[in-house]
Amino acid sequence: MLPPQLTLAIDPALADFRPEIAYTWRTLLAGLGYAWQEVAWQGPRPDLAYALDPAHAPAARLVVRAHASQWAQPAAQRLVGVEQSNGWERPRFAVEPSFGPPQSIQSGRCIIERDLLFDCFWLLSGQEEQQHPRGKHGYLDLTGTPTLAHGVLRLGLASAIASGFGQMLRALGYPPGLARWPFGANLAATCGHDVDYPEIIRWIEPLRILARQGRRGLRPAVEVALGQHSHWHFRSWMELERQYNARSAFFFVARKGSLLEYASGLPDPFYDIHRPSFRALFRELAAEGWELGLHASYLAYTSASKFAAEREALARASGQPIKGNRHHYWHLDPTNPEATLLLHEQVGFHYDASLTHNRYLGWRRGSNWPFYPWHAGQRRALETLQLPTAWMDDHLFGQRQDNPGDRMLLLSGLVQRTAAHGGMLLVDVHDYVYDDALFPGWAATYRKLWADLFQRKDVWFATPGAIADHWRVRQAMIERVSQGL
């Protein structure tokens, strides 16, 4: 089935910002499922026009006003809140151009005065991240920011804006775009299990349990010391997910760390993927339909050759192609995350799932749709798809002070947002948290979330790799029948 096509005219006065504008229109239209044909500014009447001054724009059905001052200094925009008006939801900045009501009908045309295209770019390209301090491991500290005060990360504002465009096009009489997900699904759901600690170290783990649980952890700490508990719960996760006809991915670290390195600040896991027990595990997971991905080591981002070697080592040990990646400790280059995203392309990953916050629940770049990240230095989209991770298990346990509230209500909010935008919900639940005595409530929270999603009957459960493959094929097909941008 071919996607419907829209014609689009872009004001030639915006030539200085052409790469950024073209990237954002491509991301938005492909996500909505529309092919495009870019037409001349003074040519036949287009469906869409992006103009500095709508009064001098072609007679398009939908005209969006561009604000050159914002495109000229995207990183200078300071978020102060969220604006909701006329059905639109968008970031609100400290200083904004103002030209009248957000939306109006003039001479049969819909005019959007807010530069919603810029808002999408600002979110997707992570402009706000340059404004915040970083703590240990390079984690962004959002303490006291409007982002936290207004719950911005949980809103998925880039996807909200894109969805608003889709609703506006349908209101103007255009057909809906190509379906986002297969089998009539409204949203996609998947899990990536980070394999950090699959084998208990019996003299260390009791101390960790006591640190997490206090006196309540005394009994399980003793039981662990006596060898009565295990972290090797791969089959447990598989059995849980089979109940919902779901498959997930397990991300393995290919570089073996050590206690000495851990003590000196290099926190790579201690297991060896080349051991027979892991090779047998890889065969079992692959045979049952689970995906194997790379959990890139803490310093993988510092060397393309070492990064590629980790991917190749896991492929050899598992006998499986390694399409996807998530960084251990979410550790991209702290000062330049886009440099690491570029490495993903150079190493040849189909997708990455590392753009999230260690401390905060929600979508770091405002999108619950997969997207191709923007590289500011090269002024182009990168070729490795980003699958946005919305929830890591520890957000609602060890990091609960940053995510207050009822756990299931918070996760239900993410589901509702994902469904409203027709997006995807990707979560990260670590391999070792299945045992309720050692991690009370952790696996149960995941089980309840998956049960609730299964009850909806409109969810496509798939591995992250399957979701990435679907999105890449869908977008490539849309682009093949498009012209311009």
GROMACS .gro file of C-alpha atoms in nm:
model
  485
    1MET     CA    1   0.000   0.000   0.000
    2LEU     CA    2   0.145   0.336  -0.104
    3PRO     CA    3   0.132   0.631   0.137
    4PRO     CA    4  -0.070   0.941   0.045
    5GLN     CA    5   0.145   1.226  -0.083
    6LEU     CA    6   0.148   1.591   0.023
    7THR     CA    7   0.302   1.883  -0.162
    8LEU     CA    8   0.517   2.119   0.041
    9ALA     CA    9   0.666   2.462  -0.032
   10ILE     CA   10   0.942   2.607   0.187
   11ASP     CA   11   1.017   2.978   0.191
   12PRO     CA   12   1.349   3.034   0.005
   13ALA     CA   13   1.431   3.305   0.261
   14LEU     CA   14   1.496   3.019   0.505
   15ALA     CA   15   1.789   2.885   0.300
   16ASP     CA   16   2.039   2.934   0.586
   17PHE     CA   17   1.852   2.675   0.792
   18ARG     CA   18   1.761   2.445   0.504
   19PRO     CA   19   1.928   2.122   0.633
   20GLU     CA   20   1.764   2.148   0.977
   21ILE     CA   21   1.423   2.236   0.832
   22ALA     CA   22   1.434   1.956   0.573
   23TYR     CA   23   1.537   1.704   0.841
   24THR     CA   24   1.245   1.800   1.063
   25TRP     CA   25   0.985   1.791   0.785
   26ARG     CA   26   1.113   1.448   0.674
   27THR     CA   27   1.098   1.317   1.030
   28LEU     CA   28   0.750   1.454   1.088
   29LEU     CA   29   0.593   1.350   0.756
   30ALA     CA   30   0.750   1.003   0.747
   31GLY     CA   31   0.640   0.944   1.105
   32LEU     CA   32   0.286   1.043   1.009
   33GLY     CA   33   0.302   0.813   0.708
   34TYR     CA   34   0.290   1.072   0.429
   35ALA     CA   35   0.511   1.087   0.124
   36TRP     CA   36   0.603   1.434   0.009
   37GLN     CA   37   0.674   1.629  -0.304
   38GLU     CA   38   0.855   1.957  -0.254
   39VAL     CA   39   0.735   2.223  -0.498
   40ALA     CA   40   0.857   2.568  -0.599
   41TRP     CA   41   0.762   2.862  -0.380
   42GLN     CA   42   0.593   3.037  -0.669
   43GLY     CA   43   0.454   2.721  -0.828
   44PRO     CA   44   0.112   2.555  -0.812
   45ARG     CA   45  -0.083   2.569  -0.486
   46PRO     CA   46   0.077   2.327  -0.236
   47ASP     CA   47  -0.089   2.141   0.046
   48LEU     CA   48   0.160   2.277   0.302
   49ALA     CA   49   0.368   2.594   0.317
   50TYR     CA   50   0.638   2.692   0.563
   51ALA     CA   51   0.676   3.067   0.551
   52LEU     CA   52   0.837   3.359   0.728
   53ASP     CA   53   0.524   3.560   0.650
   54PRO     CA   54   0.201   3.369   0.582
   55ALA     CA   55   0.056   3.678   0.410
   56HIS     CA   56   0.308   3.628   0.129
   57ALA     CA   57   0.300   3.248   0.124
   58PRO     CA   58   0.147   3.035  -0.151
   59ALA     CA   59  -0.224   2.965  -0.103
   60ALA     CA   60  -0.165   2.637   0.081
   61ARG     CA   61  -0.433   2.463   0.282
   62LEU     CA   62  -0.204   2.464   0.588
   63VAL     CA   63   0.058   2.733   0.649
   64VAL     CA   64   0.309   2.726   0.935
   65ARG     CA   65   0.492   3.046   1.022
   66ALA     CA   66   0.870   3.004   1.057
   67HIS     CA   67   1.061   3.209   1.311
   68ALA     CA   68   1.412   3.269   1.176
   69SER     CA   69   1.533   3.410   1.510
   70GLN     CA   70   1.479   3.073   1.674
   71TRP     CA   71   1.643   2.874   1.395
   72ALA     CA   72   1.943   3.107   1.411
   73GLN     CA   73   2.007   3.027   1.779
   74PRO     CA   74   1.835   2.702   1.875
   75ALA     CA   75   2.050   2.638   2.182
   76ALA     CA   76   1.969   2.984   2.318
   77GLN     CA   77   1.601   2.901   2.368
   78ARG     CA   78   1.521   2.857   2.738
   79LEU     CA   79   1.234   2.631   2.834
   80VAL     CA   80   0.997   2.779   3.093
   81GLY     CA   81   0.694   2.555   3.061
   82VAL     CA   82   0.440   2.387   2.835
   83GLU     CA   83   0.176   2.570   2.634
   84GLN     CA   84  -0.158   2.408   2.557
   85SER     CA   85  -0.395   2.586   2.318
   86ASN     CA   86  -0.623   2.502   2.026
   87GLY     CA   87  -0.549   2.133   2.076
   88TRP     CA   88  -0.174   2.186   2.043
   89GLU     CA   89   0.082   2.109   2.311
   90ARG     CA   90   0.428   2.256   2.276
   91PRO     CA   91   0.732   2.378   2.473
   92ARG     CA   92   0.713   2.740   2.588
   93PHE     CA   93   1.032   2.944   2.581
   94ALA     CA   94   1.139   3.243   2.790
   95VAL     CA   95   1.148   3.474   2.488
   96GLU     CA   96   0.921   3.397   2.195
   97PRO     CA   97   0.814   3.579   1.880
   98SER     CA   98   0.445   3.670   1.894
   99PHE     CA   99   0.231   3.729   1.588
  100GLY     CA  100  -0.122   3.664   1.712
  101PRO     CA  101  -0.334   3.362   1.803
  102PRO     CA  102  -0.164   3.023   1.776
  103GLN     CA  103  -0.403   2.909   1.503
  104SER     CA  104  -0.654   3.082   1.277
  105ILE     CA  105  -0.851   3.039   0.956
  106GLN     CA  106  -0.783   3.306   0.696
  107SER     CA  107  -0.934   3.301   0.345
  108GLY     CA  108  -1.002   2.929   0.376
  109ARG     CA  109  -0.647   2.852   0.491
  110CYS     CA  110  -0.537   2.727   0.831
  111ILE     CA  111  -0.255   2.947   0.962
  112ILE     CA  112  -0.038   2.821   1.250
  113GLU     CA  113   0.150   3.118   1.392
  114ARG     CA  114   0.369   2.918   1.629
  115ASP     CA  115   0.677   2.762   1.470
  116LEU     CA  116   0.588   2.409   1.569
  117LEU     CA  117   0.845   2.272   1.327
  118PHE     CA  118   1.122   2.446   1.520
  119ASP     CA  119   0.978   2.311   1.845
  120CYS     CA  120   1.011   1.956   1.710
  121PHE     CA  121   1.368   2.018   1.599
  122TRP     CA  122   1.461   2.173   1.934
  123LEU     CA  123   1.333   1.866   2.115
  124LEU     CA  124   1.467   1.596   1.881
  125SER     CA  125   1.815   1.749   1.864
  126GLY     CA  126   1.850   1.783   2.242
  127GLN     CA  127   1.914   2.157   2.249
  128GLU     CA  128   1.817   2.189   2.614
  129GLU     CA  129   2.080   1.936   2.719
  130GLN     CA  130   2.352   2.192   2.663
  131GLN     CA  131   2.209   2.404   2.945
  132HIS     CA  132   2.226   2.159   3.236
  133PRO     CA  133   2.513   2.044   3.460
  134ARG     CA  134   2.632   1.686   3.457
  135GLY     CA  135   2.708   1.468   3.753
  136LYS     CA  136   2.871   1.131   3.800
  137HIS     CA  137   2.895   0.922   3.482
  138GLY     CA  138   2.790   1.230   3.284
  139TYR     CA  139   2.426   1.207   3.394
  140LEU     CA  140   2.229   1.525   3.333
  141ASP     CA  141   2.109   1.696   3.650
  142LEU     CA  142   1.765   1.852   3.596
  143THR     CA  143   1.709   1.952   3.959
  144GLY     CA  144   1.494   2.265   3.983
  145THR     CA  145   1.432   2.291   3.609
  146PRO     CA  146   1.099   2.362   3.435
  147THR     CA  147   1.150   2.028   3.259
  148LEU     CA  148   1.092   1.847   3.589
  149ALA     CA  149   0.844   2.097   3.733
  150HIS     CA  150   0.611   2.056   3.434
  151GLY     CA  151   0.671   1.682   3.379
  152VAL     CA  152   0.795   1.754   3.027
  153LEU     CA  153   0.983   1.426   2.985
  154ARG     CA  154   0.662   1.226   3.031
  155LEU     CA  155   0.468   1.424   2.770
  156GLY     CA  156   0.653   1.320   2.454
  157LEU     CA  157   0.610   1.672   2.316
  158ALA     CA  158   0.775   1.609   1.978
  159SER     CA  159   0.537   1.320   1.914
  160ALA     CA  160   0.248   1.528   2.048
  161ILE     CA  161   0.322   1.804   1.797
  162ALA     CA  162   0.359   1.556   1.512
  163SER     CA  163   0.030   1.390   1.610
  164GLY     CA  164  -0.132   1.733   1.614
  165PHE     CA  165  -0.022   1.787   1.255
  166GLY     CA  166  -0.180   1.454   1.164
  167GLN     CA  167  -0.509   1.552   1.327
  168MET     CA  168  -0.504   1.888   1.150
  169LEU     CA  169  -0.447   1.727   0.809
  170ARG     CA  170  -0.737   1.490   0.863
  171ALA     CA  171  -0.957   1.782   0.974
  172LEU     CA  172  -0.869   1.955   0.646
  173GLY     CA  173  -0.992   1.651   0.456
  174TYR     CA  174  -0.667   1.469   0.382
  175PRO     CA  175  -0.659   1.090   0.416
  176PRO     CA  176  -0.473   0.935   0.709
  177GLY     CA  177  -0.111   0.846   0.653
  178LEU     CA  178   0.035   0.499   0.619
  179ALA     CA  179  -0.025   0.293   0.932
  180ARG     CA  180   0.255   0.327   1.181
  181TRP     CA  181   0.243  -0.030   1.311
  182PRO     CA  182   0.146  -0.367   1.160
  183PHE     CA  183  -0.158  -0.586   1.236
  184GLY     CA  184  -0.381  -0.286   1.307
  185ALA     CA  185  -0.190  -0.204   1.627
  186ASN     CA  186  -0.213   0.145   1.773
  187LEU     CA  187   0.113   0.122   1.964
  188ALA     CA  188   0.420  -0.098   1.992
  189ALA     CA  189   0.575  -0.231   2.313
  190THR     CA  190   0.909  -0.394   2.382
  191CYS     CA  191   1.166  -0.454   2.653
  192GLY     CA  192   1.543  -0.461   2.648
  193HIS     CA  193   1.696  -0.644   2.944
  194ASP     CA  194   2.041  -0.509   3.029
  195VAL     CA  195   2.255  -0.805   3.136
  196ASP     CA  196   2.475  -0.648   3.402
  197TYR     CA  197   2.499  -0.901   3.681
  198PRO     CA  198   2.383  -1.251   3.580
  199GLU     CA  199   2.601  -1.438   3.831
  200ILE     CA  200   2.592  -1.351   4.201
  201ILE     CA  201   2.917  -1.275   4.379
  202ARG     CA  202   2.825  -1.426   4.714
  203TRP     CA  203   3.048  -1.212   4.933
  204ILE     CA  204   2.943  -0.884   4.768
  205GLU     CA  205   2.569  -0.923   4.709
  206PRO     CA  206   2.465  -0.948   5.078
  207LEU     CA  207   2.610  -0.601   5.132
  208ARG     CA  208   2.419  -0.467   4.830
  209ILE     CA  209   2.095  -0.617   4.962
  210LEU     CA  210   2.141  -0.458   5.303
  211ALA     CA  211   2.215  -0.122   5.138
  212ARG     CA  212   1.890  -0.144   4.939
  213GLN     CA  213   1.658  -0.294   5.199
  214GLY     CA  214   1.808  -0.212   5.537
  215ARG     CA  215   1.711  -0.449   5.817
  216ARG     CA  216   1.439  -0.607   5.600
  217GLY     CA  217   1.717  -0.740   5.381
  218LEU     CA  218   1.893  -0.935   5.656
  219ARG     CA  219   1.727  -1.268   5.578
  220PRO     CA  220   1.774  -1.256   5.198
  221ALA     CA  221   2.132  -1.139   5.252
  222VAL     CA  222   2.204  -1.448   5.460
  223GLU     CA  223   2.026  -1.670   5.206
  224VAL     CA  224   2.238  -1.526   4.924
  225ALA     CA  225   2.555  -1.589   5.125
  226LEU     CA  226   2.440  -1.951   5.161
  227GLY     CA  227   2.383  -1.985   4.786
  228GLN     CA  228   2.002  -2.003   4.804
  229HIS     CA  229   1.934  -1.734   4.540
  230SER     CA  230   2.046  -1.682   4.182
  231HIS     CA  231   2.060  -1.396   3.933
  232TRP     CA  232   2.045  -1.639   3.638
  233HIS     CA  233   1.679  -1.580   3.557
  234PHE     CA  234   1.674  -1.577   3.177
  235ARG     CA  235   1.420  -1.858   3.160
  236SER     CA  236   1.206  -1.679   3.419
  237TRP     CA  237   1.188  -1.369   3.200
  238MET     CA  238   1.116  -1.585   2.896
  239GLU     CA  239   0.831  -1.763   3.070
  240LEU     CA  240   0.684  -1.433   3.191
  241GLU     CA  241   0.692  -1.282   2.841
  242ARG     CA  242   0.553  -1.595   2.674
  243GLN     CA  243   0.231  -1.537   2.869
  244TYR     CA  244   0.175  -1.225   2.658
  245ASN     CA  245   0.307  -1.366   2.332
  246ALA     CA  246   0.588  -1.115   2.368
  247ARG     CA  247   0.958  -1.131   2.291
  248SER     CA  248   1.228  -0.899   2.422
  249ALA     CA  249   1.599  -0.840   2.377
  250PHE     CA  250   1.886  -0.919   2.612
  251PHE     CA  251   2.179  -0.677   2.583
  252PHE     CA  252   2.510  -0.844   2.676
  253VAL     CA  253   2.843  -0.679   2.758
  254ALA     CA  254   3.120  -0.824   2.545
  255ARG     CA  255   3.406  -0.671   2.743
  256LYS     CA  256   3.484  -0.853   3.068
  257GLY     CA  257   3.557  -0.617   3.356
  258SER     CA  258   3.700  -0.689   3.699
  259LEU     CA  259   3.653  -0.594   4.062
  260LEU     CA  260   3.977  -0.397   4.054
  261GLU     CA  261   3.859  -0.195   3.754
  262TYR     CA  262   3.521  -0.144   3.919
  263ALA     CA  263   3.688  -0.009   4.232
  264SER     CA  264   3.896   0.229   4.021
  265GLY     CA  265   3.590   0.372   3.842
  266LEU     CA  266   3.548   0.148   3.536
  267PRO     CA  267   3.221  -0.034   3.614
  268ASP     CA  268   3.202  -0.298   3.341
  269PRO     CA  269   3.037  -0.631   3.440
  270PHE     CA  270   3.249  -0.930   3.535
  271TYR     CA  271   3.108  -1.213   3.320
  272ASP     CA  272   3.266  -1.372   3.014
  273ILE     CA  273   3.038  -1.420   2.710
  274HIS     CA  274   3.276  -1.685   2.569
  275ARG     CA  275   3.210  -1.934   2.848
  276PRO     CA  276   3.008  -2.245   2.757
  277SER     CA  277   2.718  -2.144   2.984
  278PHE     CA  278   2.672  -1.819   2.791
  279ARG     CA  279   2.711  -1.983   2.451
  280ALA     CA  280   2.437  -2.231   2.546
  281LEU     CA  281   2.221  -1.945   2.670
  282PHE     CA  282   2.264  -1.757   2.342
  283ARG     CA  283   2.149  -2.062   2.145
  284GLU     CA  284   1.844  -2.107   2.368
  285LEU     CA  285   1.740  -1.740   2.350
  286ALA     CA  286   1.778  -1.721   1.972
  287ALA     CA  287   1.594  -2.050   1.914
  288GLU     CA  288   1.295  -1.921   2.112
  289GLY     CA  289   1.278  -1.588   1.928
  290TRP     CA  290   1.448  -1.356   2.177
  291GLU     CA  291   1.691  -1.098   2.043
  292LEU     CA  292   2.057  -1.057   2.139
  293GLY     CA  293   2.198  -0.705   2.146
  294LEU     CA  294   2.517  -0.537   2.260
  295HIS     CA  295   2.541  -0.361   2.593
  296ALA     CA  296   2.836  -0.143   2.496
  297SER     CA  297   3.103  -0.119   2.763
  298TYR     CA  298   3.149   0.192   2.976
  299LEU     CA  299   3.421   0.339   2.752
  300ALA     CA  300   3.314   0.192   2.418
  301TYR     CA  301   3.237   0.541   2.289
  302THR     CA  302   3.604   0.639   2.306
  303SER     CA  303   3.714   0.417   2.014
  304ALA     CA  304   3.532   0.311   1.699
  305SER     CA  305   3.762   0.012   1.656
  306LYS     CA  306   3.709  -0.114   2.013
  307PHE     CA  307   3.336  -0.053   1.981
  308ALA     CA  308   3.325  -0.256   1.659
  309ALA     CA  309   3.534  -0.529   1.820
  310GLU     CA  310   3.281  -0.563   2.102
  311ARG     CA  311   3.000  -0.605   1.853
  312GLU     CA  312   3.197  -0.862   1.656
  313ALA     CA  313   3.293  -1.056   1.971
  314LEU     CA  314   2.928  -1.090   2.072
  315ALA     CA  315   2.830  -1.193   1.719
  316ARG     CA  316   3.097  -1.467   1.720
  317ALA     CA  317   3.012  -1.592   2.068
  318SER     CA  318   2.638  -1.600   2.000
  319GLY     CA  319   2.634  -1.698   1.635
  320GLN     CA  320   2.375  -1.423   1.583
  321PRO     CA  321   2.380  -1.091   1.396
  322ILE     CA  322   2.395  -0.802   1.642
  323LYS     CA  323   2.172  -0.523   1.513
  324GLY     CA  324   2.112  -0.320   1.826
  325ASN     CA  325   2.294  -0.153   2.111
  326ARG     CA  326   2.238   0.011   2.446
  327HIS     CA  327   2.524   0.169   2.640
  328HIS     CA  328   2.613   0.040   2.986
  329TYR     CA  329   2.532   0.315   3.240
  330TRP     CA  330   2.376   0.504   2.942
  331HIS     CA  331   2.736   0.620   2.898
  332LEU     CA  332   2.760   0.811   2.573
  333ASP     CA  333   3.026   1.080   2.537
  334PRO     CA  334   2.915   1.310   2.823
  335THR     CA  335   3.029   1.628   2.652
  336ASN     CA  336   2.913   1.537   2.300
  337PRO     CA  337   2.646   1.264   2.280
  338GLU     CA  338   2.613   1.315   1.904
  339ALA     CA  339   2.973   1.198   1.860
  340THR     CA  340   2.870   0.863   2.006
  341LEU     CA  341   2.554   0.852   1.794
  342LEU     CA  342   2.778   0.897   1.491
  343LEU     CA  343   2.986   0.600   1.606
  344HIS     CA  344   2.673   0.384   1.596
  345GLU     CA  345   2.646   0.462   1.226
  346GLN     CA  346   3.015   0.396   1.166
  347VAL     CA  347   3.004   0.062   1.349
  348GLY     CA  348   2.694  -0.036   1.152
  349PHE     CA  349   2.420  -0.072   1.411
  350HIS     CA  350   2.062  -0.075   1.283
  351TYR     CA  351   1.940   0.085   1.604
  352ASP     CA  352   2.049   0.219   1.940
  353ALA     CA  353   1.840   0.258   2.256
  354SER     CA  354   2.060   0.475   2.478
  355LEU     CA  355   1.903   0.822   2.472
  356THR     CA  356   1.731   0.840   2.808
  357HIS     CA  357   1.800   0.980   3.153
  358ASN     CA  358   1.942   0.766   3.430
  359ARG     CA  359   1.743   0.953   3.696
  360TYR     CA  360   1.423   1.057   3.523
  361LEU     CA  361   1.127   0.870   3.378
  362GLY     CA  362   1.019   0.967   3.026
  363TRP     CA  363   1.145   1.049   2.679
  364ARG     CA  364   1.474   1.239   2.677
  365ARG     CA  365   1.432   1.382   2.326
  366GLY     CA  366   1.054   1.430   2.341
  367SER     CA  367   0.969   1.147   2.101
  368ASN     CA  368   0.798   0.815   2.160
  369TRP     CA  369   0.836   0.744   1.788
  370PRO     CA  370   1.162   0.595   1.658
  371PHE     CA  371   1.369   0.863   1.486
  372TYR     CA  372   1.698   0.920   1.311
  373PRO     CA  373   1.908   1.153   1.531
  374TRP     CA  374   2.041   1.485   1.405
  375HIS     CA  375   2.416   1.546   1.391
  376ALA     CA  376   2.477   1.919   1.432
  377GLY     CA  377   2.839   1.911   1.313
  378GLN     CA  378   2.757   1.739   0.984
  379ARG     CA  379   2.408   1.897   0.959
  380ARG     CA  380   2.240   1.571   0.862
  381ALA     CA  381   2.041   1.281   0.999
  382LEU     CA  382   2.239   0.981   1.116
  383GLU     CA  383   2.166   0.637   0.970
  384THR     CA  384   2.130   0.443   1.297
  385LEU     CA  385   1.772   0.457   1.419
  386GLN     CA  386   1.713   0.570   1.778
  387LEU     CA  387   1.455   0.373   1.977
  388PRO     CA  388   1.360   0.599   2.270
  389THR     CA  389   1.369   0.426   2.610
  390ALA     CA  390   1.093   0.556   2.840
  391TRP     CA  391   1.140   0.361   3.163
  392MET     CA  392   1.430   0.193   3.336
  393ASP     CA  393   1.332  -0.023   3.634
  394ASP     CA  394   1.546   0.176   3.878
  395HIS     CA  395   1.357   0.498   3.797
  396LEU     CA  396   1.077   0.375   4.023
  397PHE     CA  397   1.296   0.214   4.289
  398GLY     CA  398   1.650   0.343   4.347
  399GLN     CA  399   1.570   0.677   4.179
  400ARG     CA  400   1.222   0.710   4.322
  401GLN     CA  401   1.299   1.048   4.482
  402ASP     CA  402   1.321   1.191   4.130
  403ASN     CA  403   1.001   1.016   4.016
  404PRO     CA  404   0.755   1.044   4.305
  405GLY     CA  405   0.410   0.894   4.292
  406ASP     CA  406   0.239   0.559   4.250
  407ARG     CA  407   0.449   0.338   4.024
  408MET     CA  408   0.166   0.194   3.819
  409LEU     CA  409  -0.001   0.532   3.778
  410LEU     CA  410   0.326   0.673   3.643
  411LEU     CA  411   0.363   0.385   3.399
  412SER     CA  412  -0.004   0.408   3.303
  413GLY     CA  413   0.060   0.772   3.215
  414LEU     CA  414   0.340   0.668   2.980
  415VAL     CA  415   0.112   0.409   2.819
  416GLN     CA  416  -0.165   0.666   2.771
  417ARG     CA  417   0.077   0.911   2.611
  418THR     CA  418   0.219   0.642   2.385
  419ALA     CA  419  -0.128   0.535   2.276
  420ALA     CA  420  -0.239   0.895   2.215
  421HIS     CA  421   0.058   0.947   1.982
  422GLY     CA  422   0.055   0.601   1.825
  423GLY     CA  423   0.409   0.555   1.952
  424MET     CA  424   0.625   0.281   2.099
  425LEU     CA  425   0.694   0.200   2.463
  426LEU     CA  426   1.046   0.066   2.520
  427VAL     CA  427   1.143  -0.026   2.876
  428ASP     CA  428   1.464  -0.145   3.039
  429VAL     CA  429   1.434  -0.413   3.308
  430HIS     CA  430   1.766  -0.558   3.423
  431ASP     CA  431   1.835  -0.928   3.404
  432TYR     CA  432   1.902  -0.976   3.776
  433VAL     CA  433   1.593  -0.818   3.937
  434TYR     CA  434   1.351  -1.110   3.892
  435ASP     CA  435   1.384  -1.250   4.245
  436ASP     CA  436   1.125  -1.076   4.466
  437ALA     CA  437   1.320  -1.149   4.784
  438LEU     CA  438   1.622  -0.962   4.652
  439PHE     CA  439   1.436  -0.692   4.458
  440PRO     CA  440   1.086  -0.658   4.606
  441GLY     CA  441   0.835  -0.537   4.351
  442TRP     CA  442   1.071  -0.493   4.058
  443ALA     CA  443   0.965  -0.785   3.839
  444ALA     CA  444   0.605  -0.752   3.960
  445THR     CA  445   0.591  -0.396   3.827
  446TYR     CA  446   0.705  -0.513   3.484
  447ARG     CA  447   0.462  -0.807   3.493
  448LYS     CA  448   0.170  -0.576   3.577
  449LEU     CA  449   0.266  -0.331   3.302
  450TRP     CA  450   0.282  -0.607   3.040
  451ALA     CA  451  -0.048  -0.756   3.163
  452ASP     CA  452  -0.217  -0.416   3.132
  453LEU     CA  453  -0.078  -0.367   2.782
  454PHE     CA  454  -0.187  -0.716   2.680
  455GLN     CA  455  -0.543  -0.641   2.793
  456ARG     CA  456  -0.563  -0.342   2.558
  457LYS     CA  457  -0.571  -0.564   2.245
  458ASP     CA  458  -0.420  -0.283   2.034
  459VAL     CA  459  -0.052  -0.341   2.116
  460TRP     CA  460   0.211  -0.494   1.890
  461PHE     CA  461   0.460  -0.679   2.112
  462ALA     CA  462   0.789  -0.728   1.929
  463THR     CA  463   1.162  -0.726   1.992
  464PRO     CA  464   1.342  -0.392   1.961
  465GLY     CA  465   1.512  -0.527   1.649
  466ALA     CA  466   1.180  -0.617   1.487
  467ILE     CA  467   1.040  -0.272   1.564
  468ALA     CA  468   1.352  -0.107   1.421
  469ASP     CA  469   1.338  -0.322   1.107
  470HIS     CA  470   0.971  -0.235   1.055
  471TRP     CA  471   1.034   0.138   1.098
  472ARG     CA  472   1.336   0.141   0.871
  473VAL     CA  473   1.153  -0.045   0.593
  474ARG     CA  474   0.845   0.176   0.631
  475GLN     CA  475   1.046   0.499   0.617
  476ALA     CA  476   1.257   0.380   0.323
  477MET     CA  477   0.941   0.300   0.129
  478ILE     CA  478   0.796   0.645   0.204
  479GLU     CA  479   1.118   0.814   0.095
  480ARG     CA  480   1.135   0.615  -0.230
  481VAL     CA  481   0.806   0.766  -0.346
  482SER     CA  482   0.889   1.116  -0.219
  483GLN     CA  483   1.068   1.404  -0.389
  484GLY     CA  484   1.267   1.687  -0.236
  485LEU     CA  485   1.373   1.769   0.120
   0.00000   0.00000   0.00000
